[in-house]
Short mmCIF file of C-alpha atoms and ligand atoms in Angstrom, two decimals:
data_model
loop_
_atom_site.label_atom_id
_atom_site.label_comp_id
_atom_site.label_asym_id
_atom_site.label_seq_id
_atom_site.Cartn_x
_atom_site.Cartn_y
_atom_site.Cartn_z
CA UNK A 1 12.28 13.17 14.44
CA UNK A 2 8.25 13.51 13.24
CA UNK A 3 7.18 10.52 14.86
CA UNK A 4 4.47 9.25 12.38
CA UNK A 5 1.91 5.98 12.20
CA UNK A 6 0.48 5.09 8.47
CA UNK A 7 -2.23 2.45 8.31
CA UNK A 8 -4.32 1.27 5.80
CA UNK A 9 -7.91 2.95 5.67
CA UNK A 10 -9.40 0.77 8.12
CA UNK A 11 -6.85 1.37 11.13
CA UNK A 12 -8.50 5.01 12.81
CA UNK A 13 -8.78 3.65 16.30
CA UNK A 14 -5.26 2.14 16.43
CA UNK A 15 -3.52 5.07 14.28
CA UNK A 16 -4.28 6.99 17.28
CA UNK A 17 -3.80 4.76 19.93
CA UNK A 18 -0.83 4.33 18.39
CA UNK A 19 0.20 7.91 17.96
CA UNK A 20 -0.45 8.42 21.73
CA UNK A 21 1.52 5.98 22.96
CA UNK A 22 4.85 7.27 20.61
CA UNK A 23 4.02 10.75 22.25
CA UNK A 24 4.38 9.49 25.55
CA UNK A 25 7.77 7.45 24.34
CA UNK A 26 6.44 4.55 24.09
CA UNK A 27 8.15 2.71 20.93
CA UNK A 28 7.49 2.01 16.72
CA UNK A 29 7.44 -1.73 17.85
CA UNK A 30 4.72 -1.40 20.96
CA UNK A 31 2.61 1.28 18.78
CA UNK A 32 1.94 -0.88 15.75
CA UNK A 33 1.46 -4.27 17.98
CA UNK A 34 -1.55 -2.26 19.94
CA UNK A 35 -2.76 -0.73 16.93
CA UNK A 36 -3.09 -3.98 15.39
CA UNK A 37 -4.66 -5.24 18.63
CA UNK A 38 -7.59 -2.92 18.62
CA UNK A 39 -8.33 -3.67 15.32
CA UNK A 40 -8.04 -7.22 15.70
CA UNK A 41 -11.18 -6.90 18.49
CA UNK A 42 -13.63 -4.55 16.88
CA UNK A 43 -16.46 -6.86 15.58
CA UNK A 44 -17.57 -4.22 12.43
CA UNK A 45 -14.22 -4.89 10.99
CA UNK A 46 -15.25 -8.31 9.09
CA UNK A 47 -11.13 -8.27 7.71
CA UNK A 48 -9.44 -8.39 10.84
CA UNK A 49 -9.05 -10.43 13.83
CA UNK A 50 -12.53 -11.16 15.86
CA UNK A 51 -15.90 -11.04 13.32
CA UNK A 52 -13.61 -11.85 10.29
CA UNK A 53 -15.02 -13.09 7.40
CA UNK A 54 -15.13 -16.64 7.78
CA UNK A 55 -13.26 -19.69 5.14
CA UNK A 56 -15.46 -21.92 3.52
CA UNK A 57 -16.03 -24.04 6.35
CA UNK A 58 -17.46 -21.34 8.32
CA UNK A 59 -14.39 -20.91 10.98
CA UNK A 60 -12.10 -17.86 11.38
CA UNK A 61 -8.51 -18.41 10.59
CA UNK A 62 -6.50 -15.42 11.23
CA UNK A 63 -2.97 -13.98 10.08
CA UNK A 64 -0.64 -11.74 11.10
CA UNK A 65 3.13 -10.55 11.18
CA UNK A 66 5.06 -7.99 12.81
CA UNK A 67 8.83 -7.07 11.87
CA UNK A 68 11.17 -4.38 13.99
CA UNK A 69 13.47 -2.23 11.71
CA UNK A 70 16.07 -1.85 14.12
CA UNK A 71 16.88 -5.39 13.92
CA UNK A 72 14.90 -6.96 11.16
CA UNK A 73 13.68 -9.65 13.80
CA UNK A 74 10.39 -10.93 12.16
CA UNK A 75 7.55 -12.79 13.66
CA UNK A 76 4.52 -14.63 12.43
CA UNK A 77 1.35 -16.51 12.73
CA UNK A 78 -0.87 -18.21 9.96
CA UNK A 79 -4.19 -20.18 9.95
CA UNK A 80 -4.49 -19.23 13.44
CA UNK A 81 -7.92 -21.07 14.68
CA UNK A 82 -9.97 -20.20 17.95
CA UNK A 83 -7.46 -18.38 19.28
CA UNK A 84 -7.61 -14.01 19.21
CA UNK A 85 -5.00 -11.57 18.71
CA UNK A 86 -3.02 -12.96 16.49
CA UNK A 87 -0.58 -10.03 16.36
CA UNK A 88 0.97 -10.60 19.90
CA UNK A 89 1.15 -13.97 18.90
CA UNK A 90 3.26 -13.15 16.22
CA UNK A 91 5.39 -10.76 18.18
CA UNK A 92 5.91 -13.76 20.53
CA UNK A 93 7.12 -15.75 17.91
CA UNK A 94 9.17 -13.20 16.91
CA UNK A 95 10.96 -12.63 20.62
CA UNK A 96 10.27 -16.31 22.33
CA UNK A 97 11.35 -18.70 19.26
CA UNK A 98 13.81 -19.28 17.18
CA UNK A 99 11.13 -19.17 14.17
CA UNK A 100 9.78 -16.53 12.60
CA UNK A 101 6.45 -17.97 11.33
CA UNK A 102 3.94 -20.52 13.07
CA UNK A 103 1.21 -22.17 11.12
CA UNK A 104 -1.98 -23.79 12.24
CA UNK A 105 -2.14 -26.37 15.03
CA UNK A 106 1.64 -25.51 15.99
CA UNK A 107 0.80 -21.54 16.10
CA UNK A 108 -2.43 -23.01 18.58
CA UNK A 109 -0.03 -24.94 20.57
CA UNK A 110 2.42 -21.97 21.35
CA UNK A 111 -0.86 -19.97 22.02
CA UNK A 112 -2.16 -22.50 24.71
CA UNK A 113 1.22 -23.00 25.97
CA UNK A 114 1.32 -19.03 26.38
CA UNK A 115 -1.37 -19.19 28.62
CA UNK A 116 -3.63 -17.47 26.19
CA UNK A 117 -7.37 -18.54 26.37
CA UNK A 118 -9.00 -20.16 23.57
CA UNK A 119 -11.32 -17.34 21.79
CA UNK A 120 -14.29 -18.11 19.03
CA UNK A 121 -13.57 -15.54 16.86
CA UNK A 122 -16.71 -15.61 14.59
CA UNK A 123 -19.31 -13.63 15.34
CA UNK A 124 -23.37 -14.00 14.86
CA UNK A 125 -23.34 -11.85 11.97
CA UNK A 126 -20.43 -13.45 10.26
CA UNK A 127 -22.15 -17.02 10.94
CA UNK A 128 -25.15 -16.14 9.50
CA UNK A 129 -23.46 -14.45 6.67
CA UNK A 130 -21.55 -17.68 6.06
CA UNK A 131 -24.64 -19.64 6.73
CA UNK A 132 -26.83 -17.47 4.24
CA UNK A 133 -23.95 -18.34 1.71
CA UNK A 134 -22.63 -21.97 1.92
CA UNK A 135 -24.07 -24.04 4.53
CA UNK A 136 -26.84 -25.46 2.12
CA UNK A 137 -23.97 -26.45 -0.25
CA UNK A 138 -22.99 -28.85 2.74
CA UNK A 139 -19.47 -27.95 1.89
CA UNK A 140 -17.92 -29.52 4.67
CA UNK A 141 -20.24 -32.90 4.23
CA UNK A 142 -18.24 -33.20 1.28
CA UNK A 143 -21.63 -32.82 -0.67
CA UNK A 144 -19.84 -29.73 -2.42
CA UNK A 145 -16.35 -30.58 -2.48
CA UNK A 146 -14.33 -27.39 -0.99
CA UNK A 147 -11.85 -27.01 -3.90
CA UNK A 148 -14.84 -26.51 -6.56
CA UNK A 149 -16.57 -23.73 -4.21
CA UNK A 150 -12.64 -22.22 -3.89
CA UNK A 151 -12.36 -22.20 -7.34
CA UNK A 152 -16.07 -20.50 -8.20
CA UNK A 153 -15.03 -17.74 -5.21
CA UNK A 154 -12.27 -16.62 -7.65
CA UNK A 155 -12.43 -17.26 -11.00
CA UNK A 156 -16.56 -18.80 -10.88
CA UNK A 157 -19.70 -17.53 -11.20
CA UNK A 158 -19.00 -16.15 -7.65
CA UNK A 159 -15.82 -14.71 -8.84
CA UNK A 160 -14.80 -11.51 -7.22
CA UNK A 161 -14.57 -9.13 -10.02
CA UNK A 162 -17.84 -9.76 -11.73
CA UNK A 163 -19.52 -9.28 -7.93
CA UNK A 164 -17.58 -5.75 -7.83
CA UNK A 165 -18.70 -4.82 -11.13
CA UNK A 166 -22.28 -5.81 -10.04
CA UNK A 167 -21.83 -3.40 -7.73
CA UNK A 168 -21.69 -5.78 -4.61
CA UNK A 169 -19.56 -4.05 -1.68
CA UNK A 170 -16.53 -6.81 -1.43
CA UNK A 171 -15.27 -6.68 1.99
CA UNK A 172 -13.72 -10.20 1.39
CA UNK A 173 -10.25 -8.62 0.91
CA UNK A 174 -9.34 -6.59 3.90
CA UNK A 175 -6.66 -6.49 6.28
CA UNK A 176 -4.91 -3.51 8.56
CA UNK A 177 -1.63 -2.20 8.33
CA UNK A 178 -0.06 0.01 10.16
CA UNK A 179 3.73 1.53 10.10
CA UNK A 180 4.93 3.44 12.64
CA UNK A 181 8.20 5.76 12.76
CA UNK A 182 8.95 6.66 16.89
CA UNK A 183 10.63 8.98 18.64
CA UNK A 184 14.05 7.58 18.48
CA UNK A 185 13.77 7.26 14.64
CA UNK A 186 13.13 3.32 14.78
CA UNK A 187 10.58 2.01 12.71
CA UNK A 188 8.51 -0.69 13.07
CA UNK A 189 5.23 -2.46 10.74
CA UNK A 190 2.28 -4.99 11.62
CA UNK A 191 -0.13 -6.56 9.66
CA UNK A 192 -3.10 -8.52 10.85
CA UNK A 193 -6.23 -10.52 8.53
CA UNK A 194 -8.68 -12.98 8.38
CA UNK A 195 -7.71 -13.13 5.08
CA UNK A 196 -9.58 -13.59 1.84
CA UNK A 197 -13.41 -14.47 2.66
CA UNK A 198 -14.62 -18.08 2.07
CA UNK A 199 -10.85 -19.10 1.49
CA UNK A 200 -10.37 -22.91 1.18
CA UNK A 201 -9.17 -23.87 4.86
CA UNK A 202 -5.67 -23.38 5.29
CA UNK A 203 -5.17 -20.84 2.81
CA UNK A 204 -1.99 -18.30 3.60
CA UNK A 205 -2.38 -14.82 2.05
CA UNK A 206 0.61 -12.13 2.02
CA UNK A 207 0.18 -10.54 5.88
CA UNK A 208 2.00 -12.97 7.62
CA UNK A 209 4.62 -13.44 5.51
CA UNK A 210 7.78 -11.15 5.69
CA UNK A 211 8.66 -10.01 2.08
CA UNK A 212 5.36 -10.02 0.98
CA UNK A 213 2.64 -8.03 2.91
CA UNK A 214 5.35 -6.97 5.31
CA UNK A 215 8.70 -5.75 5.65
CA UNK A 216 10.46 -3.13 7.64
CA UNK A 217 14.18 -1.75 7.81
CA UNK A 218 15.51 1.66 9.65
CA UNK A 219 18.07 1.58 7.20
CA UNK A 220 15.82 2.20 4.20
CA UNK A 221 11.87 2.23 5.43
CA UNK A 222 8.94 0.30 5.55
CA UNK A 223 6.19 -1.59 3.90
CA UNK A 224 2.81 -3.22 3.91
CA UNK A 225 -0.19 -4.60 1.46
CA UNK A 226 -3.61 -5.05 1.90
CA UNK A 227 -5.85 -6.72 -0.92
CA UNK A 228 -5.47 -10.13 -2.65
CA UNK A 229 -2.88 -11.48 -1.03
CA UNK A 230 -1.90 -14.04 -3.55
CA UNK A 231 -0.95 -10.85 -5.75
CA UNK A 232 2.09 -9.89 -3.06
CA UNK A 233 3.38 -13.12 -2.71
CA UNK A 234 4.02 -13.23 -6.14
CA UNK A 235 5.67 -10.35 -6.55
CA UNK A 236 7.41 -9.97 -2.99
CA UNK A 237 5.75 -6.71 -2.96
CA UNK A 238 6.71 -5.37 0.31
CA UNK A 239 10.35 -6.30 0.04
CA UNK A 240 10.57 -5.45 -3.20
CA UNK A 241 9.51 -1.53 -2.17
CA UNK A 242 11.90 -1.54 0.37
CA UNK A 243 14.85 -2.55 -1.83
CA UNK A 244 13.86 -0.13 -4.47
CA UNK A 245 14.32 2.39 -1.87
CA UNK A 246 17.70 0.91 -1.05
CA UNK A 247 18.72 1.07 -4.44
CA UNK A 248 18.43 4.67 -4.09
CA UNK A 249 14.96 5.20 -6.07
CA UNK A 250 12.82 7.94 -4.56
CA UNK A 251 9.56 6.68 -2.31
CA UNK A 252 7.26 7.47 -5.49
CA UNK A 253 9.71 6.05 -7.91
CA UNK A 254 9.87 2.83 -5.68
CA UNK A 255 6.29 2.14 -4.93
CA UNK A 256 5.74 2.64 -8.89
CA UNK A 257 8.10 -0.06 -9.74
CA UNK A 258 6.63 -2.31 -7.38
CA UNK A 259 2.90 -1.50 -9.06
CA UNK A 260 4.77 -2.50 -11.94
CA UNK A 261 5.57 -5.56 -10.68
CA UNK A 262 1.96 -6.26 -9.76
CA UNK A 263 0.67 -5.11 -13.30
CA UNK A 264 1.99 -7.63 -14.78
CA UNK A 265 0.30 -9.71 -12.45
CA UNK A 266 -2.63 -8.83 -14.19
CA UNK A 267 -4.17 -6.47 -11.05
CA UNK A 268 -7.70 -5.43 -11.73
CA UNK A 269 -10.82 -4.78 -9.73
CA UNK A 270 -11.78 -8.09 -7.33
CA UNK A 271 -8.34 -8.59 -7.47
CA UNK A 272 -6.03 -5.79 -6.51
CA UNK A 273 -3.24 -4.47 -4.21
CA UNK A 274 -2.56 -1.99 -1.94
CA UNK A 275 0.48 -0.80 -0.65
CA UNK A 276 1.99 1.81 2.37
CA UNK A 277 5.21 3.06 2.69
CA UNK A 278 6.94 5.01 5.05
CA UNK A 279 10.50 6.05 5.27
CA UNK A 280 12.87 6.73 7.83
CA UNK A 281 12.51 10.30 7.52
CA UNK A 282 9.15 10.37 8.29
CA UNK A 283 8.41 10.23 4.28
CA UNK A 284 4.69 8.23 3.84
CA UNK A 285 3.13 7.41 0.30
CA UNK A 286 0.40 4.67 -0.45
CA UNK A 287 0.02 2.82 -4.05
CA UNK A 288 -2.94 0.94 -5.71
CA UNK A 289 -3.38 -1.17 -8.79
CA UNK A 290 -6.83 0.26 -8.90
CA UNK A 291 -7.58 4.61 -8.41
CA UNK A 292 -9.42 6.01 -6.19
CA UNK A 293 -8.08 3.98 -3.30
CA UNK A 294 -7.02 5.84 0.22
CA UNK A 295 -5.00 5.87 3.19
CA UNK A 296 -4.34 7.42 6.51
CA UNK A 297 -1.10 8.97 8.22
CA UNK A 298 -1.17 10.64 11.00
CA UNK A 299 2.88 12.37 12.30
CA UNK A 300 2.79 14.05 15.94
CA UNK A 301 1.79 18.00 15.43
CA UNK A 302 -1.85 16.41 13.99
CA UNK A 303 -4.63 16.23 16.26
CA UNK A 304 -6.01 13.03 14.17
CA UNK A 305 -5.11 10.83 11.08
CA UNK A 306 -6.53 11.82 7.70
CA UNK A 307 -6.75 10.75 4.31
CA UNK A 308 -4.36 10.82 1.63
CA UNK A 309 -4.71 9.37 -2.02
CA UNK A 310 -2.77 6.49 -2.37
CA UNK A 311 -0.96 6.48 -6.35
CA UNK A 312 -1.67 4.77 -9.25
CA UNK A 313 0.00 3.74 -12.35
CA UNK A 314 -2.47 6.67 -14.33
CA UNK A 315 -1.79 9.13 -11.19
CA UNK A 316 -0.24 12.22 -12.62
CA UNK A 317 3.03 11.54 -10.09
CA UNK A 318 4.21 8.56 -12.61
CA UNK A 319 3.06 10.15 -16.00
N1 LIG B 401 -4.24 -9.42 2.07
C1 LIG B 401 -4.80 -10.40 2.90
C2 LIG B 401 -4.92 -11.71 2.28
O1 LIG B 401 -4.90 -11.85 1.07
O2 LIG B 401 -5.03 -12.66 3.02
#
């Protein structure tokens, strides 16, 4: 068995954490729950867990889901405020519940009743950033009503695609995945976001739901999304991968039906999707509405994760 983790570009630190911990037997399910973790408290990531990019009333609500192919047990946290980690909140969901996904004040309440400490998860930079852009619109004073600024964020004068084509670095649509494959040939996935940047409060992207930015089976393999979320909950993108491979496609042959599926979405730049894949043999691809898009595996005999193109509609693969 090649045990192997795949993450999304932004996972280094946790790919290898990750990888360590399956060397020394540790399993898919543990791996991709600390990978997610160390994300989840590295301030430069402004996508992920503490320092995320804030919603529009300035406050840091935070997603995540984690799902273990052995049994297809699921777990899940959304809107998560003032509390940190919200992957092992998820995974406690997922093993102390009888629910799969927590929203909000109840996902708060299981976190306090955890014992887990309430955590301000914005940082000075991301205040200021959020300060810089809407405080003077007095958004939450009701002075600029927080549907109309919503609105301008996607499809207004703010709208993401114009400020990519500008040139303007968007890191307003990040998250991490991260797949792992272990020793014992299980697999597991997590997923963890602040989601979209100046979201309306309340907003719920793809990571923490199962079918959509995650999903993860032993029988068949495993999937993830980063990107605008909205896009994957349409389309049921990471389910819809994993069935493809079910219905006996090949891993490149799945992931391009499920770009497909997203292209008639309408994905374009400022508003595209990512995908990872991994199978249970160890087999690892990654798909993109837009080229030129990357991400990182990393399987046992490598000292350290690297690159890999992820495929397009126009990659030469699916001509
Ligand atoms: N893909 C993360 C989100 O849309 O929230």
């Amino acid at each position: 068995m090649t045990i192997t983790i795949v993450s999304s570009e932004n996972g280094r630190s946790g790919a290898m954490a990750a990888m360590q911990l399956m060397r020394e037997g540790g399993s898919a399910l543990d791996a991709v729950e600390l990978a997610c973790r160390i994300v989840e408290a590295d301030p430069a990531d402004h996508s992920v867990g503490y320092g995320g990019i804030p919603n529009l009333l300035g406050e840091v609500e935070l997603d995540a889901s984690i799902m273990d192919g052995r049994t297809l047990a699921a777990g899940a946290v959304a809107a998560l405020h003032g509390y940190g980690h919200p992957i092992t909140l998820a995974r406690r969901v997922m093993e102390e519940t009888p629910h799969v996904l927590l929203a909000g004040r109840g996902a708060e309440r299981l976190a306090a009743e955890l014992g887990q400490r309430e955590a301000d998860q914005r940082t000075d930079a991301a205040i200021q950033r959020w300060e810089e852009r809407f405080a003077q619109r007095n958004v939450d004073r009701g002075a600029m009503p927080a549907l109309r600024t919503a609105a301008s964020v996607m499809t207004g004068p703010l709208n993401l695609r114009d400020r990519a084509a500008w040139g303007e670095r968007i890191d307003t649509l990040g998250t991490v995945n991260f797949l792992a494959l272990d020793g014992q040939g299980n697999l597991a996935s997590a997923v963890s976001t602040s989601g979209i940047g100046w979201k309306y409060p309340g907003r719920v992207g793809d990571s923490p739901l199962i079918g959509a930015g995650n999903y993860c089976d032993n029988r068949y393999g495993a999937a993830a999304c980063t990107g605008m979320g909205e896009l994957a909950v349409r389309a049921a993108t990471a389910r819809s991968l994993v069935l493809y491979l079910k219905l006996g496609m090949s891993l490149a042959q799945a992931g391009a039906e499920a770009l497909r599926d997203l292209d008639f979405l309408d994905a374009r730049e400022g508003h595209y999707m990512n995908i990872v894949a991994l199978t249970p043999d160890g087999e690892h691809a990654g798909f993109t509405t837009i080229p030129g898009k990357q991400y990182l595996y990393q399987q046992s005999d490598m000292k350290e994760p690297i690159l890999a193109d992820r495929q397009s509609l126009t990659s030469d693969t699916f001509r």
